[in-house]
Amino acid sequence: MSSKEKPTLGGQRIKTRKRNIAAPLDPAAFADAVVQIYLDNAGDLELIAKCIESSDLNFSRYGDTFFEVVFTGGRTQPGTTKPDEGERHTYSILDCEASRELILPSVIYIQKILRRRPFLIKNLENVMRRFLQSLEFFEENERIKLAIFTALAFSQKLSGLPPETVFQPLLKDNLVGKGLVLTFITDFFKEYLIDNSLDDLISILKRGKMEDNLLDFFPSGKRSAEAFSEHFTKAGMAPLVEYNDKKIFEVKVKEMKSALTTQIAEEADISEVIETVKQHVKDAKLPEIEIVRILWDVLMDAVQWSGKNQQQNANLALRQVKTWAKLLNTFCTSGKLELELLYKVQVQCYEDTKLMKLFPEIVRSLYDQDVLAEDTILHWFRKGTNPKGRQSFVKALEPFVKWLEEAEEEE
């Protein structure tokens, strides 16, 4: 062999790299095959589930198509709710009557499929999201069926279906503006509450990040507490109305506390603080008793409890009472409200160890500042109904009450 010739290895097999050739998508053939299973079993979901289980259909590739067949009886045109060409069956969710008894078997059927093929939950989410975003393209009775299915799906705890999949797609401006979302969500709530408690519904709303945003389901011109109350009361859901009223109330109380806390921390003029309270009372329509409770909470929370002994704590509490006595006086305008304030003081002194021995001193200070009348204190002493610490507080207040009674006799 010439020294210039290159050596070769005899018998070497030269391999060429294979290209990854993707199989063509054929959702139409898949849809036709699933439809045929429905037709062959005359819509019997038990038999259909068994056939689906034993089939070699490619569910991992055509999961969305499968749920289109389940909901509509056949394949829909890509990106729409319109029927596509191909075989169809009449045993779908949208083909049956708008009845929980007739839709529940489909929910249970889907549950069985998902237990065998849990990866399909994403496809169910995809299809539901698309349908809910396209409510305007369904007939009214079809929207009712979708609402019933959704309620039953959550009621049956359909494998891993997240609430945000349902609630968030609904919040499209055009759907909300036409009132379609409010109608759908009302049907959903009514159906869900047949088998579940209001607490269960609230739990779903929390997970769907809608607990504090229920008015977002209403058209923009009707987003008010009054509209909410009227609508859901008429729909027979008074407990939901009560819950929403409570949430609104809590928000308003929180806003008022925040505003007062800021003003007190900045040592604002007491007249400004009084005007702030009056404005919140007017806007939020807060009950007078609640105002008294809020004022005492805010005033005591604002105290910088840095005292190392009982006397220092007493001085701090009494200084706060004296400083803001005019504020308390402005809103304690009746014996009933004064008694409520006294109960509030009683409970706080009972629950807060650093204040427990200060009860008689605080009461005396409130009396000296003309916040509490003599009759209110005597009524609490003789007939008070709140049991928290009452026995020890009555005993601690005896010297002061005796002084009041003697002063009364002298007069």
PDB file of C-alpha atoms in Angstrom, residues 17-25 61:
ATOM      1  CA  ARG A  17     -29.184  10.016  11.058  1.00  0.00           C
ATOM      2  CA  LYS A  18     -32.895   9.404  11.060  1.00  0.00           C
ATOM      3  CA  ARG A  19     -35.175  12.414  10.951  1.00  0.00           C
ATOM      4  CA  ASN A  20     -37.983  12.705  13.511  1.00  0.00           C
ATOM      5  CA  ILE A  21     -41.019  12.453  11.316  1.00  0.00           C
ATOM      6  CA  ALA A  22     -44.167  13.518  13.209  1.00  0.00           C
ATOM      7  CA  ALA A  23     -47.313  11.603  12.483  1.00  0.00           C
ATOM      8  CA  PRO A  24     -49.934  13.879  10.918  1.00  0.00           C
ATOM      9  CA  LEU A  25     -52.684  15.101  13.222  1.00  0.00           C
ATOM     10  CA  ARG A  61     -52.880  13.762  21.517  1.00  0.00           C
TER      11      ARG A  61
END
